[in-house]
PDB file of C-alpha atoms in Angstrom:
ATOM      1  CA  UNK X   1       5.129 -11.240  -1.167  1.00 85.00           C
ATOM      2  CA  UNK X   2       4.096  -8.020   0.590  1.00 90.00           C
ATOM      3  CA  UNK X   3       0.403  -8.399  -0.201  1.00 92.00           C
ATOM      4  CA  UNK X   4       0.454 -12.077   0.760  1.00 92.00           C
ATOM      5  CA  UNK X   5       1.957 -11.150   4.120  1.00 92.00           C
ATOM      6  CA  UNK X   6      -0.703  -8.510   4.763  1.00 94.00           C
ATOM      7  CA  UNK X   7      -3.460 -10.846   3.558  1.00 94.00           C
ATOM      8  CA  UNK X   8      -2.538 -13.210   6.388  1.00 95.00           C
ATOM      9  CA  UNK X   9      -3.206 -10.523   9.029  1.00 95.00           C
ATOM     10  CA  UNK X  10      -6.282  -8.810   7.545  1.00 94.00           C
ATOM     11  CA  UNK X  11      -8.353  -9.764  10.592  1.00 94.00           C
ATOM     12  CA  UNK X  12      -5.797  -8.018  12.799  1.00 94.00           C
ATOM     13  CA  UNK X  13      -6.109  -4.861  10.676  1.00 92.00           C
ATOM     14  CA  UNK X  14      -9.895  -5.043  11.029  1.00 92.00           C
ATOM     15  CA  UNK X  15      -9.516  -5.360  14.821  1.00 94.00           C
ATOM     16  CA  UNK X  16      -7.691  -2.001  14.700  1.00 92.00           C
ATOM     17  CA  UNK X  17     -10.530  -0.542  12.571  1.00 91.00           C
ATOM     18  CA  UNK X  18      -8.061  -0.139   9.725  1.00 93.00           C
ATOM     19  CA  UNK X  19      -8.719  -0.782   6.038  1.00 92.00           C
ATOM     20  CA  UNK X  20      -5.787  -1.782   3.877  1.00 92.00           C
ATOM     21  CA  UNK X  21      -5.436  -0.777   0.210  1.00 92.00           C
ATOM     22  CA  UNK X  22      -2.733  -1.504  -2.326  1.00 91.00           C
ATOM     23  CA  UNK X  23      -1.835   1.330  -4.695  1.00 91.00           C
ATOM     24  CA  UNK X  24       0.315   0.991  -7.788  1.00 89.00           C
ATOM     25  CA  UNK X  25       0.847   2.755 -11.094  1.00 90.00           C
ATOM     26  CA  UNK X  26      -0.540  -0.266 -12.932  1.00 91.00           C
ATOM     27  CA  UNK X  27      -3.809  -0.267 -14.853  1.00 94.00           C
ATOM     28  CA  UNK X  28      -6.867  -1.679 -13.092  1.00 94.00           C
ATOM     29  CA  UNK X  29      -7.039  -4.789 -15.291  1.00 95.00           C
ATOM     30  CA  UNK X  30      -3.400  -5.617 -14.428  1.00 94.00           C
ATOM     31  CA  UNK X  31      -4.074  -5.140 -10.723  1.00 93.00           C
ATOM     32  CA  UNK X  32      -7.121  -7.399 -10.885  1.00 94.00           C
ATOM     33  CA  UNK X  33      -5.147 -10.144 -12.637  1.00 95.00           C
ATOM     34  CA  UNK X  34      -2.306  -9.735 -10.120  1.00 92.00           C
ATOM     35  CA  UNK X  35      -4.638  -9.975  -7.100  1.00 93.00           C
ATOM     36  CA  UNK X  36      -6.444 -12.968  -8.592  1.00 94.00           C
ATOM     37  CA  UNK X  37      -3.165 -14.756  -9.287  1.00 94.00           C
ATOM     38  CA  UNK X  38      -1.997 -14.142  -5.705  1.00 93.00           C
ATOM     39  CA  UNK X  39      -5.375 -14.945  -4.212  1.00 94.00           C
ATOM     40  CA  UNK X  40      -5.487 -11.735  -2.185  1.00 95.00           C
ATOM     41  CA  UNK X  41      -8.632  -9.785  -1.349  1.00 95.00           C
ATOM     42  CA  UNK X  42      -6.903  -6.500  -0.509  1.00 93.00           C
ATOM     43  CA  UNK X  43      -8.497  -3.835  -2.668  1.00 91.00           C
ATOM     44  CA  UNK X  44      -6.174  -2.458  -5.334  1.00 91.00           C
ATOM     45  CA  UNK X  45      -6.279   1.208  -6.310  1.00 93.00           C
ATOM     46  CA  UNK X  46      -4.817   2.349  -9.615  1.00 93.00           C
ATOM     47  CA  UNK X  47      -2.597   5.417  -9.918  1.00 93.00           C
ATOM     48  CA  UNK X  48      -2.321   4.837 -13.662  1.00 92.00           C
ATOM     49  CA  UNK X  49      -3.757   7.979 -15.244  1.00 89.00           C
ATOM     50  CA  UNK X  50      -2.409  10.505 -14.817  1.00 90.00           C
ATOM     51  CA  UNK X  51       0.371   8.063 -14.069  1.00 88.00           C
ATOM     52  CA  UNK X  52       1.808   8.427 -10.602  1.00 91.00           C
ATOM     53  CA  UNK X  53      -0.152  11.500  -9.537  1.00 93.00           C
ATOM     54  CA  UNK X  54      -1.049  10.044  -6.130  1.00 92.00           C
ATOM     55  CA  UNK X  55       2.416   8.567  -5.594  1.00 91.00           C
ATOM     56  CA  UNK X  56       3.925  11.932  -6.518  1.00 92.00           C
ATOM     57  CA  UNK X  57       1.641  13.685  -4.010  1.00 92.00           C
ATOM     58  CA  UNK X  58       2.832  11.276  -1.288  1.00 90.00           C
ATOM     59  CA  UNK X  59       6.462  11.849  -2.342  1.00 89.00           C
ATOM     60  CA  UNK X  60       7.108   8.227  -3.295  1.00 90.00           C
ATOM     61  CA  UNK X  61       7.383   8.326  -7.101  1.00 89.00           C
ATOM     62  CA  UNK X  62      10.836   7.530  -8.501  1.00 84.00           C
ATOM     63  CA  UNK X  63      12.084   9.613 -11.435  1.00 82.00           C
ATOM     64  CA  UNK X  64      11.803   6.426 -13.523  1.00 82.00           C
ATOM     65  CA  UNK X  65       8.016   6.554 -13.100  1.00 79.00           C
ATOM     66  CA  UNK X  66       7.516   3.726 -10.616  1.00 83.00           C
ATOM     67  CA  UNK X  67       6.429   4.036  -6.989  1.00 87.00           C
ATOM     68  CA  UNK X  68       8.715   3.394  -4.057  1.00 89.00           C
ATOM     69  CA  UNK X  69       7.451   0.831  -1.568  1.00 90.00           C
ATOM     70  CA  UNK X  70       5.721   2.904   1.095  1.00 92.00           C
ATOM     71  CA  UNK X  71       3.182   2.609   3.884  1.00 94.00           C
ATOM     72  CA  UNK X  72       0.828   5.457   4.747  1.00 94.00           C
ATOM     73  CA  UNK X  73      -1.793   5.741   7.460  1.00 94.00           C
ATOM     74  CA  UNK X  74      -4.506   8.247   6.644  1.00 93.00           C
ATOM     75  CA  UNK X  75      -6.964   9.152   9.379  1.00 92.00           C
ATOM     76  CA  UNK X  76     -10.737   9.418   8.961  1.00 91.00           C
ATOM     77  CA  UNK X  77     -10.192  13.164   8.517  1.00 93.00           C
ATOM     78  CA  UNK X  78      -8.073  12.375   5.410  1.00 91.00           C
ATOM     79  CA  UNK X  79      -4.884  13.651   7.067  1.00 93.00           C
ATOM     80  CA  UNK X  80      -1.704  11.577   6.854  1.00 92.00           C
ATOM     81  CA  UNK X  81      -0.964  10.383  10.401  1.00 93.00           C
ATOM     82  CA  UNK X  82       2.102   8.217   9.713  1.00 94.00           C
ATOM     83  CA  UNK X  83       4.226   7.098   6.807  1.00 94.00           C
ATOM     84  CA  UNK X  84       7.172   4.876   6.052  1.00 94.00           C
ATOM     85  CA  UNK X  85       9.241   4.618   2.884  1.00 92.00           C
ATOM     86  CA  UNK X  86      11.416   1.579   2.221  1.00 91.00           C
ATOM     87  CA  UNK X  87      15.064   2.160   1.368  1.00 88.00           C
ATOM     88  CA  UNK X  88      14.641   0.339  -1.943  1.00 83.00           C
ATOM     89  CA  UNK X  89      11.798  -1.187  -3.967  1.00 79.00           C
ATOM     90  CA  UNK X  90      13.106  -4.644  -3.056  1.00 85.00           C
ATOM     91  CA  UNK X  91      12.574  -4.079   0.678  1.00 90.00           C
ATOM     92  CA  UNK X  92       9.304  -5.554   1.959  1.00 89.00           C
ATOM     93  CA  UNK X  93       8.071  -3.636   5.015  1.00 92.00           C
ATOM     94  CA  UNK X  94       6.528  -5.921   7.586  1.00 91.00           C
ATOM     95  CA  UNK X  95       3.034  -5.566   8.980  1.00 94.00           C
ATOM     96  CA  UNK X  96       4.552  -4.933  12.422  1.00 95.00           C
ATOM     97  CA  UNK X  97       5.455  -1.402  11.272  1.00 94.00           C
ATOM     98  CA  UNK X  98       1.797  -0.673  10.594  1.00 95.00           C
ATOM     99  CA  UNK X  99       0.589  -2.250  13.840  1.00 95.00           C
ATOM    100  CA  UNK X 100       3.148  -0.251  15.847  1.00 95.00           C
ATOM    101  CA  UNK X 101       2.016   2.954  14.157  1.00 94.00           C
ATOM    102  CA  UNK X 102      -1.669   2.157  14.758  1.00 93.00           C
ATOM    103  CA  UNK X 103      -0.940   1.510  18.425  1.00 93.00           C
ATOM    104  CA  UNK X 104       0.863   4.844  18.734  1.00 91.00           C
TER     105      UNK X 104
END
């Protein structure tokens, strides 16, 4: 549901000169199948091996080995400019959070 929501506003992200990526601890082949099934074009990045290393670095890896739902804005200088972490994996953060952060 989250990727479908963001897919609908990809042109708005582009208007802000922002590129959106999905990151999960799934293998690349699983991500490709998932994106194809959903019909989304958002590029998927795999944090599979070593599992969760990127999520751990961002502080969003649960002890159970799965990533928390999070949003991160990284500037062109590769510095984190803004981040948001959902209260639970079932919470779907809306695109408005990202647009508000980009505007700020």
